[in-house]
Amino acid sequence: MADLHMFQYRGKRLVYDVNSGSLHEVDELAWELMHLMCNDNTNEHIDELPATNYSRPDIKQAQTEINTLQEQQLLFSSPPPGVAHRFGGGRLKSLCLFMSSNCNLQCRYCFARPPGKGKDNKGNMSRDVAFRAVDLLLEQEGGDFCELDFFGGEPLLNFPLIRETVAYARAGGLRKGKEFTFTLTTNALLLGEEVGTFLNEEDMSIILSLDGRPAVHDQMRRTLSGGDSYARVLPRIHKFLQERGYNNYYIRGTYTAHNLDFCKDVEHLLAEGFDSLSMEPVVAAAELPYALQQEHIPRLEQEYDRLVELFLERRAAGRPFNFYHFDMDLEKGPCVYKRLSGCGAGGEYLAVAADGTLYPCHQFVGTEAFRLGKLADGPLELDTASGERVACSAAQRNECSYCWARFLCGGGCAAASYFLAGDLYQNDKIYCALQRIRLERALYLQAV
Amino acid sequence: MRHIKIVKKGNLQELEKRGCRECQASCQSACKTSCTVGSQRCRQEEQDR
């Protein structure tokens, strides 16, 4: 079977060549010819096409075009060089710091604090742990770039240490010739003037948690006293973004079984003036009332269709917006190495719990079986084997080996596999279905 | 071409050309839950632009 993904969407026949990452729009004749070729990858199918539908010169022309693209490795291409290599951990370059595992909200879907998780992730991170984390990045051989993500809990509960850590990392980067980039994920409750000025001066990328319509947001994102949070965070978000000219940010929402009509939440966010959005499916065990279920998929597919319409309407009206999962660069995007090594969790990317315990990524924090070591225990002894297991799991998920989306999703999320499918090497069906739905629409948007 | 329009020429056959491993870790991006490596940027490509 050839590595082509052929699909029709909104009247277009699109062909995605998996091994080159090329995208083609084809007419009916080429579509039929490619379908025939998919089975045996030969050019001997001209006689199988109905002569009543197509003229012989047309068929020959289409076949010639296919052959030309095949020679250029843009269609029916062979597996890319290096694809047989086992890409694993790589140089550690990115850390997610749980600056505070405390939070001033109690969101129902929070993956950081389910029962039984997080016993080593309580309270605020200490200066010692934060600085050791920076040192860990600086000690890595090679590479020019390092990334620090301030996360939690609510990281701004430990704002003074964020300020110190940024200064420490910048100074260390200067000494070692490494450039740091910083991101911060916040619920915005503590996004006041002093904090905002600092984040803007440092040009830090900000991810602001906001789920959409007030009722949707407030249903899941409750204050510690059980009250609503939407009305408290919205003005703070606007004030902060106004000061940075609405640049370098994402509004990051979560949708659940309670708002399968999440496109209305996207519309709400757009109406509020936000134009850089990410709306993510909740990660939740199937038995939870807000968890997404298999039977929700058709409804969610319609919702992504509506999102495409909205995307095009806004673009046509001169008011485009960014939607994280529709953002794709087939021509200048990441190379095969990145496509095969996935998100980097367990190797290039680790998470540091508030007490200094290291995990493969932020979603594994507090899960005993994935402890990789501890920064506060003197010389670090990193359990690289355990990290490597997570880092390599993307390439070892059997279902990915024949999925057309494998070079776009990178084998998906190890945490989703472990927590939802119950095994690092299995795929969560809902997660993969949504991923493919989004990717088909992202590919379509490349063609219009 | 009359029957096929190339929408995008993919770059996946170019491993040897790059493979510098300097790109951003996916989970440091907006999603934090859904890894989409196709959404990532290549630093070398950006520097070349």
Short mmCIF file of C-alpha atoms in Angstrom, two decimals:
data_model
loop_
_atom_site.label_atom_id
_atom_site.label_comp_id
_atom_site.label_asym_id
_atom_site.label_seq_id
_atom_site.Cartn_x
_atom_site.Cartn_y
_atom_site.Cartn_z
CA MET A 1 0.00 0.00 0.00
CA ALA A 2 1.42 3.35 -1.00
CA ASP A 3 1.98 6.00 1.61
CA LEU A 4 -0.61 8.41 0.29
CA HIS A 5 -3.49 9.94 2.19
CA MET A 6 -6.26 10.80 -0.26
CA PHE A 7 -9.24 12.69 1.05
CA GLN A 8 -11.96 15.00 -0.18
CA TYR A 9 -12.92 18.06 1.76
CA ARG A 10 -15.23 20.92 0.80
CA GLY A 11 -15.12 19.99 -2.88
CA LYS A 12 -11.37 19.54 -3.13
CA ARG A 13 -9.58 16.27 -3.85
CA LEU A 14 -6.40 16.37 -1.83
CA VAL A 15 -3.48 13.97 -1.82
CA TYR A 16 -0.95 14.08 0.99
CA ASP A 17 2.27 12.25 0.21
CA VAL A 18 3.28 10.93 3.62
CA ASN A 19 6.99 10.35 3.01
CA SER A 20 7.76 13.72 1.44
CA GLY A 21 5.15 15.78 3.29
CA SER A 22 3.92 17.17 -0.03
CA LEU A 23 0.33 18.14 -0.65
CA HIS A 24 -1.40 18.05 -4.03
CA GLU A 25 -4.80 19.01 -5.32
CA VAL A 26 -5.93 16.75 -8.12
CA ASP A 27 -8.79 16.43 -10.57
CA GLU A 28 -11.08 13.43 -10.85
CA LEU A 29 -8.95 11.65 -13.42
CA ALA A 30 -5.71 11.91 -11.46
CA TRP A 31 -7.64 10.92 -8.34
CA GLU A 32 -8.88 7.72 -9.95
CA LEU A 33 -5.51 6.92 -11.42
CA MET A 34 -3.77 7.37 -8.08
CA HIS A 35 -6.36 5.18 -6.40
CA LEU A 36 -5.53 2.41 -8.80
CA MET A 37 -1.80 2.97 -8.33
CA CYS A 38 -2.09 2.90 -4.55
CA ASN A 39 -2.62 -0.82 -4.57
CA ASP A 40 0.51 -1.85 -6.40
CA ASN A 41 2.41 1.37 -7.14
CA THR A 42 2.74 0.54 -10.84
CA ASN A 43 1.86 2.60 -13.88
CA GLU A 44 -0.07 -0.14 -15.66
CA HIS A 45 -3.57 1.06 -14.96
CA ILE A 46 -4.33 3.21 -17.96
CA ASP A 47 -6.56 0.56 -19.51
CA GLU A 48 -8.58 0.22 -16.33
CA LEU A 49 -10.01 3.72 -16.53
CA PRO A 50 -13.28 3.99 -18.46
CA ALA A 51 -12.54 5.38 -21.89
CA THR A 52 -16.00 6.88 -21.96
CA ASN A 53 -15.12 9.21 -19.10
CA TYR A 54 -11.65 10.27 -20.14
CA SER A 55 -9.83 10.63 -23.42
CA ARG A 56 -6.71 8.57 -23.94
CA PRO A 57 -4.48 11.68 -24.29
CA ASP A 58 -5.85 13.04 -21.00
CA ILE A 59 -5.14 9.79 -19.21
CA LYS A 60 -1.62 9.75 -20.61
CA GLN A 61 -1.09 13.35 -19.54
CA ALA A 62 -2.23 12.58 -16.01
CA GLN A 63 0.02 9.54 -15.89
CA THR A 64 2.96 11.63 -17.08
CA GLU A 65 2.31 14.20 -14.35
CA ILE A 66 2.21 11.48 -11.72
CA ASN A 67 5.43 9.96 -13.03
CA THR A 68 7.16 13.34 -12.99
CA LEU A 69 6.17 13.98 -9.39
CA GLN A 70 7.23 10.48 -8.47
CA GLU A 71 10.67 11.08 -9.98
CA GLN A 72 10.91 14.29 -7.96
CA GLN A 73 10.03 12.37 -4.78
CA LEU A 74 6.90 14.44 -4.29
CA LEU A 75 4.42 11.63 -4.86
CA PHE A 76 4.62 7.93 -4.08
CA SER A 77 7.93 8.89 -2.51
CA SER A 78 10.11 6.41 -0.68
CA PRO A 79 10.60 6.62 3.10
CA PRO A 80 12.73 9.65 3.96
CA PRO A 81 16.41 9.18 4.74
CA GLY A 82 17.01 8.36 8.37
CA VAL A 83 13.55 7.03 8.94
CA ALA A 84 14.90 3.68 10.02
CA HIS A 85 17.03 5.27 12.73
CA ARG A 86 15.91 5.12 16.29
CA PHE A 87 15.69 8.70 17.43
CA GLY A 88 15.52 8.92 21.15
CA GLY A 89 16.33 11.32 23.90
CA GLY A 90 18.85 13.72 22.45
CA ARG A 91 20.32 16.70 24.26
CA LEU A 92 18.24 18.04 27.11
CA LYS A 93 17.28 21.55 26.05
CA SER A 94 13.95 22.24 27.61
CA LEU A 95 12.58 22.16 31.15
CA CYS A 96 9.10 22.73 32.47
CA LEU A 97 9.35 24.09 36.01
CA PHE A 98 6.49 23.63 38.44
CA MET A 99 7.23 26.96 40.12
CA SER A 100 4.33 26.35 42.44
CA SER A 101 2.19 23.29 42.67
CA ASN A 102 -0.30 25.36 44.62
CA CYS A 103 -3.04 27.01 42.69
CA ASN A 104 -5.56 29.77 43.28
CA LEU A 105 -8.12 27.90 41.21
CA GLN A 106 -9.41 24.36 41.53
CA CYS A 107 -10.14 23.41 37.93
CA ARG A 108 -12.04 20.18 37.71
CA TYR A 109 -10.01 18.81 34.81
CA CYS A 110 -6.57 19.70 36.18
CA PHE A 111 -4.16 16.86 35.41
CA ALA A 112 -1.66 18.15 37.97
CA ARG A 113 -3.74 17.28 40.99
CA PRO A 114 -5.83 14.14 40.61
CA PRO A 115 -6.09 11.86 43.68
CA GLY A 116 -2.89 9.97 44.40
CA LYS A 117 -0.70 12.22 42.27
CA GLY A 118 1.69 14.88 43.29
CA LYS A 119 2.95 13.96 46.73
CA ASP A 120 6.38 15.31 45.76
CA ASN A 121 4.89 18.30 44.07
CA LYS A 122 3.58 20.40 46.90
CA GLY A 123 4.21 24.04 47.68
CA ASN A 124 6.53 26.43 45.91
CA MET A 125 9.77 25.59 44.18
CA SER A 126 12.85 26.79 46.05
CA ARG A 127 15.57 28.99 44.60
CA ASP A 128 18.01 26.12 44.97
CA VAL A 129 15.89 23.82 42.82
CA ALA A 130 15.15 26.48 40.18
CA PHE A 131 18.82 27.43 39.84
CA ARG A 132 19.89 23.78 39.68
CA ALA A 133 17.40 23.30 36.89
CA VAL A 134 18.97 26.17 34.97
CA ASP A 135 22.42 24.72 35.65
CA LEU A 136 21.27 21.38 34.32
CA LEU A 137 20.42 23.00 30.99
CA LEU A 138 23.64 24.99 30.91
CA GLU A 139 25.71 21.87 31.56
CA GLN A 140 24.43 20.13 28.45
CA GLU A 141 27.02 19.76 25.72
CA GLY A 142 26.35 21.44 22.38
CA GLY A 143 23.36 23.36 21.19
CA ASP A 144 22.67 27.06 21.25
CA PHE A 145 19.12 27.15 22.57
CA CYS A 146 17.55 26.38 25.93
CA GLU A 147 13.91 26.70 26.95
CA LEU A 148 12.32 27.24 30.32
CA ASP A 149 8.59 26.97 30.82
CA PHE A 150 7.10 28.32 34.04
CA PHE A 151 4.20 26.11 34.92
CA GLY A 152 2.28 24.74 37.85
CA GLY A 153 -0.17 24.86 39.69
CA GLU A 154 -0.13 28.57 39.20
CA PRO A 155 3.44 29.73 38.55
CA LEU A 156 2.72 33.36 39.43
CA LEU A 157 2.21 32.30 43.06
CA ASN A 158 6.00 32.14 43.03
CA PHE A 159 6.58 35.25 40.94
CA PRO A 160 9.67 36.55 42.79
CA LEU A 161 11.47 33.32 41.97
CA ILE A 162 10.43 33.52 38.32
CA ARG A 163 12.11 36.91 38.15
CA GLU A 164 15.26 35.58 39.80
CA THR A 165 15.34 32.48 37.62
CA VAL A 166 15.07 34.47 34.41
CA ALA A 167 17.96 36.70 35.50
CA TYR A 168 20.02 33.69 36.55
CA ALA A 169 19.37 31.91 33.26
CA ARG A 170 20.17 34.97 31.16
CA ALA A 171 23.46 35.48 32.99
CA GLY A 172 24.36 31.81 32.70
CA GLY A 173 23.41 31.79 29.03
CA LEU A 174 25.74 34.71 28.38
CA ARG A 175 28.60 32.87 30.06
CA LYS A 176 27.98 29.64 28.20
CA GLY A 177 26.92 31.10 24.85
CA LYS A 178 23.39 29.75 25.07
CA GLU A 179 20.19 31.62 24.35
CA PHE A 180 17.19 31.08 26.61
CA THR A 181 13.58 31.41 25.61
CA PHE A 182 10.87 31.54 28.25
CA THR A 183 7.22 30.63 28.32
CA LEU A 184 4.70 30.92 31.11
CA THR A 185 1.29 29.35 31.47
CA THR A 186 -1.08 31.17 33.79
CA ASN A 187 -4.71 31.41 34.80
CA ALA A 188 -4.22 35.21 34.88
CA LEU A 189 -5.61 35.78 38.37
CA LEU A 190 -2.30 37.30 39.49
CA LEU A 191 -1.57 39.09 36.25
CA GLY A 192 -1.18 42.55 37.71
CA GLU A 193 0.85 45.56 36.67
CA GLU A 194 4.21 44.53 38.11
CA VAL A 195 3.97 41.01 36.73
CA GLY A 196 2.75 42.24 33.35
CA THR A 197 5.55 44.75 33.01
CA PHE A 198 8.15 42.10 33.81
CA LEU A 199 6.71 39.56 31.36
CA ASN A 200 6.54 42.16 28.63
CA GLU A 201 10.04 43.47 29.26
CA GLU A 202 11.35 39.92 29.04
CA ASP A 203 9.24 39.28 25.94
CA MET A 204 8.10 36.04 27.48
CA SER A 205 5.67 33.89 25.50
CA ILE A 206 2.46 33.66 27.48
CA ILE A 207 -0.21 30.99 27.48
CA LEU A 208 -3.38 32.26 29.11
CA SER A 209 -5.96 29.73 30.23
CA LEU A 210 -9.45 30.77 29.20
CA ASP A 211 -12.06 28.27 28.05
CA GLY A 212 -14.46 30.52 26.14
CA ARG A 213 -17.99 31.46 27.08
CA PRO A 214 -18.36 32.52 30.71
CA ALA A 215 -20.65 29.63 31.66
CA VAL A 216 -18.33 27.09 30.01
CA HIS A 217 -15.26 28.55 31.68
CA ASP A 218 -16.87 28.82 35.09
CA GLN A 219 -18.24 25.32 35.04
CA MET A 220 -14.73 23.86 35.12
CA ARG A 221 -12.47 26.65 36.36
CA ARG A 222 -13.62 27.36 39.90
CA THR A 223 -12.02 29.54 42.56
CA LEU A 224 -10.88 27.96 45.81
CA SER A 225 -14.10 29.09 47.45
CA GLY A 226 -16.11 27.51 44.65
CA GLY A 227 -16.92 30.75 42.85
CA ASP A 228 -16.69 31.81 39.22
CA SER A 229 -13.38 32.94 37.80
CA TYR A 230 -14.19 34.22 34.31
CA ALA A 231 -15.15 37.74 35.32
CA ARG A 232 -12.03 38.01 37.44
CA VAL A 233 -9.53 36.93 34.82
CA LEU A 234 -10.89 38.49 31.63
CA PRO A 235 -10.10 42.14 32.42
CA ARG A 236 -6.63 41.17 33.59
CA ILE A 237 -5.95 39.30 30.37
CA HIS A 238 -7.12 42.24 28.26
CA LYS A 239 -5.08 44.76 30.20
CA PHE A 240 -1.97 42.62 29.97
CA LEU A 241 -2.36 41.93 26.24
CA GLN A 242 -3.10 45.56 25.44
CA GLU A 243 0.25 46.45 26.93
CA ARG A 244 2.04 43.98 24.67
CA GLY A 245 0.01 44.86 21.61
CA TYR A 246 -1.70 41.48 21.61
CA ASN A 247 1.56 39.83 20.54
CA ASN A 248 3.36 36.64 21.54
CA TYR A 249 0.53 34.92 23.37
CA TYR A 250 -1.97 32.12 23.09
CA ILE A 251 -5.36 31.94 24.66
CA ARG A 252 -5.49 28.29 25.58
CA GLY A 253 -8.88 26.73 26.20
CA THR A 254 -9.92 23.21 27.06
CA TYR A 255 -13.08 21.63 25.76
CA THR A 256 -14.82 18.75 27.45
CA ALA A 257 -17.96 16.66 27.05
CA HIS A 258 -19.81 19.64 28.52
CA ASN A 259 -19.03 21.89 25.55
CA LEU A 260 -18.87 19.74 22.46
CA ASP A 261 -19.99 22.90 20.65
CA PHE A 262 -16.59 24.40 21.43
CA CYS A 263 -16.56 26.43 18.22
CA LYS A 264 -18.97 28.77 19.99
CA ASP A 265 -16.23 29.25 22.57
CA VAL A 266 -13.77 30.07 19.82
CA GLU A 267 -16.27 32.57 18.42
CA HIS A 268 -16.65 34.07 21.86
CA LEU A 269 -12.90 34.46 22.24
CA LEU A 270 -12.66 36.07 18.80
CA ALA A 271 -15.47 38.45 19.69
CA GLU A 272 -13.44 39.42 22.74
CA GLY A 273 -10.63 40.45 20.40
CA PHE A 274 -8.25 37.52 20.88
CA ASP A 275 -6.70 36.24 17.67
CA SER A 276 -4.17 33.63 18.78
CA LEU A 277 -6.01 30.59 20.04
CA SER A 278 -5.51 27.00 21.04
CA MET A 279 -8.51 24.91 22.01
CA GLU A 280 -7.59 21.50 23.33
CA PRO A 281 -9.53 18.34 24.07
CA VAL A 282 -9.54 17.50 27.76
CA VAL A 283 -7.27 14.69 28.94
CA ALA A 284 -9.44 12.75 31.36
CA ALA A 285 -10.14 9.17 32.36
CA ALA A 286 -13.17 7.79 30.55
CA GLU A 287 -15.25 7.38 33.70
CA LEU A 288 -15.21 11.09 34.49
CA PRO A 289 -18.42 12.93 33.55
CA TYR A 290 -16.64 15.53 31.44
CA ALA A 291 -14.39 13.05 29.58
CA LEU A 292 -14.67 12.83 25.81
CA GLN A 293 -16.10 9.56 24.55
CA GLN A 294 -15.93 7.72 21.25
CA GLU A 295 -19.53 8.64 20.46
CA HIS A 296 -18.61 12.33 20.65
CA ILE A 297 -16.27 12.11 17.66
CA PRO A 298 -18.84 12.78 14.87
CA ARG A 299 -20.12 15.81 16.78
CA LEU A 300 -16.60 17.09 17.30
CA GLU A 301 -15.80 16.57 13.63
CA GLN A 302 -18.71 18.86 12.75
CA GLU A 303 -17.33 21.37 15.18
CA TYR A 304 -13.92 21.36 13.48
CA ASP A 305 -15.76 21.81 10.16
CA ARG A 306 -17.43 24.88 11.58
CA LEU A 307 -14.05 26.07 12.79
CA VAL A 308 -12.70 25.81 9.23
CA GLU A 309 -15.64 27.91 8.00
CA LEU A 310 -14.98 30.47 10.69
CA PHE A 311 -11.28 30.49 9.86
CA LEU A 312 -12.03 31.19 6.19
CA GLU A 313 -14.75 33.76 6.92
CA ARG A 314 -12.40 35.73 9.12
CA ARG A 315 -9.56 35.47 6.65
CA ALA A 316 -11.79 36.72 3.83
CA ALA A 317 -12.97 39.59 6.00
CA GLY A 318 -9.36 40.65 6.66
CA ARG A 319 -9.54 39.59 10.30
CA PRO A 320 -7.56 36.32 10.34
CA PHE A 321 -6.71 34.44 13.51
CA ASN A 322 -4.20 31.79 14.51
CA PHE A 323 -5.49 28.44 15.60
CA TYR A 324 -2.62 26.38 16.94
CA HIS A 325 -3.59 23.09 15.35
CA PHE A 326 -4.26 24.61 11.96
CA ASP A 327 -0.81 26.14 11.91
CA MET A 328 1.36 24.01 9.67
CA ASP A 329 4.43 24.60 7.56
CA LEU A 330 4.96 21.72 5.17
CA GLU A 331 7.76 23.42 3.24
CA LYS A 332 9.82 24.95 6.02
CA GLY A 333 8.68 22.99 9.04
CA PRO A 334 10.69 20.57 11.12
CA CYS A 335 12.88 17.94 9.51
CA VAL A 336 12.45 14.19 9.77
CA TYR A 337 14.47 13.98 12.95
CA LYS A 338 11.93 16.14 14.73
CA ARG A 339 8.99 14.37 13.14
CA LEU A 340 10.25 11.07 14.49
CA SER A 341 11.30 12.20 17.92
CA GLY A 342 7.89 13.68 18.74
CA CYS A 343 7.48 16.23 21.48
CA GLY A 344 10.82 15.46 23.12
CA ALA A 345 9.36 14.29 26.45
CA GLY A 346 11.78 12.11 28.38
CA GLY A 347 14.84 13.26 26.46
CA GLU A 348 15.04 16.81 25.17
CA TYR A 349 12.24 17.90 27.42
CA LEU A 350 11.75 17.13 31.12
CA ALA A 351 9.54 18.51 33.86
CA VAL A 352 10.76 19.50 37.31
CA ALA A 353 8.33 19.14 40.21
CA ALA A 354 8.34 21.81 42.90
CA ASP A 355 10.64 19.72 45.10
CA GLY A 356 13.11 19.10 42.27
CA THR A 357 11.98 15.65 41.18
CA LEU A 358 12.37 15.15 37.44
CA TYR A 359 9.78 13.55 35.19
CA PRO A 360 9.55 12.96 31.43
CA CYS A 361 7.01 15.75 31.02
CA HIS A 362 4.56 17.94 32.91
CA GLN A 363 1.79 15.38 32.65
CA PHE A 364 3.86 12.67 34.32
CA VAL A 365 4.72 14.83 37.34
CA GLY A 366 3.76 12.95 40.49
CA THR A 367 3.57 9.55 38.81
CA GLU A 368 5.97 7.40 40.79
CA ALA A 369 6.84 4.99 37.99
CA PHE A 370 8.28 7.82 35.93
CA ARG A 371 10.56 9.52 38.47
CA LEU A 372 13.87 10.20 36.74
CA GLY A 373 15.89 11.68 39.60
CA LYS A 374 15.95 14.65 41.92
CA LEU A 375 17.76 17.94 41.51
CA ALA A 376 17.96 18.67 45.22
CA ASP A 377 19.79 15.47 46.18
CA GLY A 378 23.34 16.58 45.47
CA PRO A 379 24.84 15.31 42.22
CA LEU A 380 22.03 14.37 39.91
CA GLU A 381 21.74 10.75 38.90
CA LEU A 382 19.35 10.86 36.02
CA ASP A 383 17.45 7.69 35.20
CA THR A 384 18.06 8.10 31.51
CA ALA A 385 16.72 4.64 30.68
CA SER A 386 13.29 5.54 31.98
CA GLY A 387 13.33 8.86 30.11
CA GLU A 388 14.49 7.14 26.95
CA ARG A 389 11.59 4.72 27.25
CA VAL A 390 9.18 7.65 27.06
CA ALA A 391 11.22 9.48 24.40
CA CYS A 392 11.29 6.46 22.12
CA SER A 393 7.74 5.34 22.70
CA ALA A 394 6.41 7.50 19.86
CA ALA A 395 8.44 5.56 17.33
CA GLN A 396 7.39 2.24 18.82
CA ARG A 397 3.62 2.60 18.75
CA ASN A 398 2.67 -0.02 16.27
CA GLU A 399 -0.44 1.72 14.99
CA CYS A 400 1.63 4.79 14.12
CA SER A 401 3.82 2.84 11.71
CA TYR A 402 1.04 2.71 9.14
CA CYS A 403 -0.86 5.89 10.03
CA TRP A 404 -0.69 8.65 7.41
CA ALA A 405 -0.43 11.31 10.12
CA ARG A 406 2.73 9.93 11.75
CA PHE A 407 5.07 12.67 10.48
CA LEU A 408 2.63 15.40 11.48
CA CYS A 409 1.77 14.34 15.00
CA GLY A 410 5.16 12.77 15.77
CA GLY A 411 3.57 9.68 17.24
CA GLY A 412 1.39 11.64 19.58
CA CYS A 413 1.60 12.16 23.29
CA ALA A 414 3.23 9.61 25.58
CA ALA A 415 1.13 10.81 28.50
CA ALA A 416 -2.09 10.35 26.56
CA SER A 417 -0.97 6.84 25.69
CA TYR A 418 -0.07 6.00 29.26
CA PHE A 419 -2.95 7.64 31.08
CA LEU A 420 -5.74 7.13 28.54
CA ALA A 421 -4.77 4.02 26.59
CA GLY A 422 -3.07 2.47 29.65
CA ASP A 423 0.22 1.73 27.90
CA LEU A 424 3.08 3.86 26.58
CA TYR A 425 3.05 1.84 23.39
CA GLN A 426 -0.65 1.97 22.67
CA ASN A 427 -2.66 4.73 21.04
CA ASP A 428 -5.69 6.33 22.58
CA LYS A 429 -8.39 6.01 19.95
CA ILE A 430 -10.12 9.29 20.73
CA TYR A 431 -6.87 11.23 20.85
CA CYS A 432 -5.79 9.85 17.46
CA ALA A 433 -9.19 10.39 15.85
CA LEU A 434 -9.21 14.05 16.87
CA GLN A 435 -5.65 14.46 15.75
CA ARG A 436 -6.45 13.14 12.26
CA ILE A 437 -9.60 15.28 12.01
CA ARG A 438 -7.62 18.40 12.84
CA LEU A 439 -4.77 17.52 10.50
CA GLU A 440 -7.02 16.93 7.49
CA ARG A 441 -8.53 20.34 8.02
CA ALA A 442 -5.13 21.93 8.51
CA LEU A 443 -4.00 20.37 5.22
CA TYR A 444 -7.11 21.64 3.48
CA LEU A 445 -6.38 25.15 4.71
CA GLN A 446 -2.99 24.93 3.02
CA ALA A 447 -4.82 24.49 -0.27
CA VAL A 448 -7.22 27.45 -0.10
CA MET B 1 0.41 20.58 -14.92
CA ARG B 2 -3.17 20.01 -15.95
CA HIS B 3 -4.41 17.36 -13.61
CA ILE B 4 -2.34 17.88 -10.50
CA LYS B 5 -1.59 21.11 -8.71
CA ILE B 6 1.28 21.03 -6.25
CA VAL B 7 -0.05 22.80 -3.18
CA LYS B 8 3.09 22.38 -1.08
CA LYS B 9 6.40 20.68 -1.69
CA GLY B 10 7.19 18.89 1.55
CA ASN B 11 10.66 18.84 3.03
CA LEU B 12 10.78 15.39 4.60
CA GLN B 13 13.40 14.06 2.22
CA GLU B 14 15.96 16.52 3.61
CA LEU B 15 17.15 14.90 6.80
CA GLU B 16 20.85 15.14 6.03
CA LYS B 17 20.51 18.82 5.23
CA ARG B 18 19.33 19.64 8.73
CA GLY B 19 18.73 17.39 11.71
CA CYS B 20 20.42 19.95 13.97
CA ARG B 21 18.08 19.15 16.87
CA GLU B 22 17.78 22.82 17.80
CA CYS B 23 14.05 23.05 17.24
CA GLN B 24 11.63 23.87 20.00
CA ALA B 25 10.31 21.09 22.21
CA SER B 26 6.69 20.67 21.21
CA CYS B 27 5.26 20.68 24.70
CA GLN B 28 6.67 24.11 25.44
CA SER B 29 4.12 25.47 23.04
CA ALA B 30 0.52 26.44 23.27
CA CYS B 31 -1.01 23.05 23.51
CA LYS B 32 0.60 21.32 26.49
CA THR B 33 -1.47 18.26 25.71
CA SER B 34 -1.64 17.57 21.98
CA CYS B 35 1.72 17.16 20.35
CA THR B 36 1.61 18.32 16.75
CA VAL B 37 5.16 18.42 15.50
CA GLY B 38 3.94 19.73 12.15
CA SER B 39 3.12 22.98 13.93
CA GLN B 40 6.69 23.49 15.03
CA ARG B 41 9.21 25.79 13.43
CA CYS B 42 12.68 24.96 12.20
CA ARG B 43 15.17 27.41 13.65
CA GLN B 44 17.61 26.95 10.76
CA GLU B 45 14.92 27.69 8.23
CA GLU B 46 13.83 30.77 10.15
CA GLN B 47 17.41 32.01 10.36
CA ASP B 48 17.87 31.43 6.63
CA ARG B 49 14.82 33.52 5.76
#
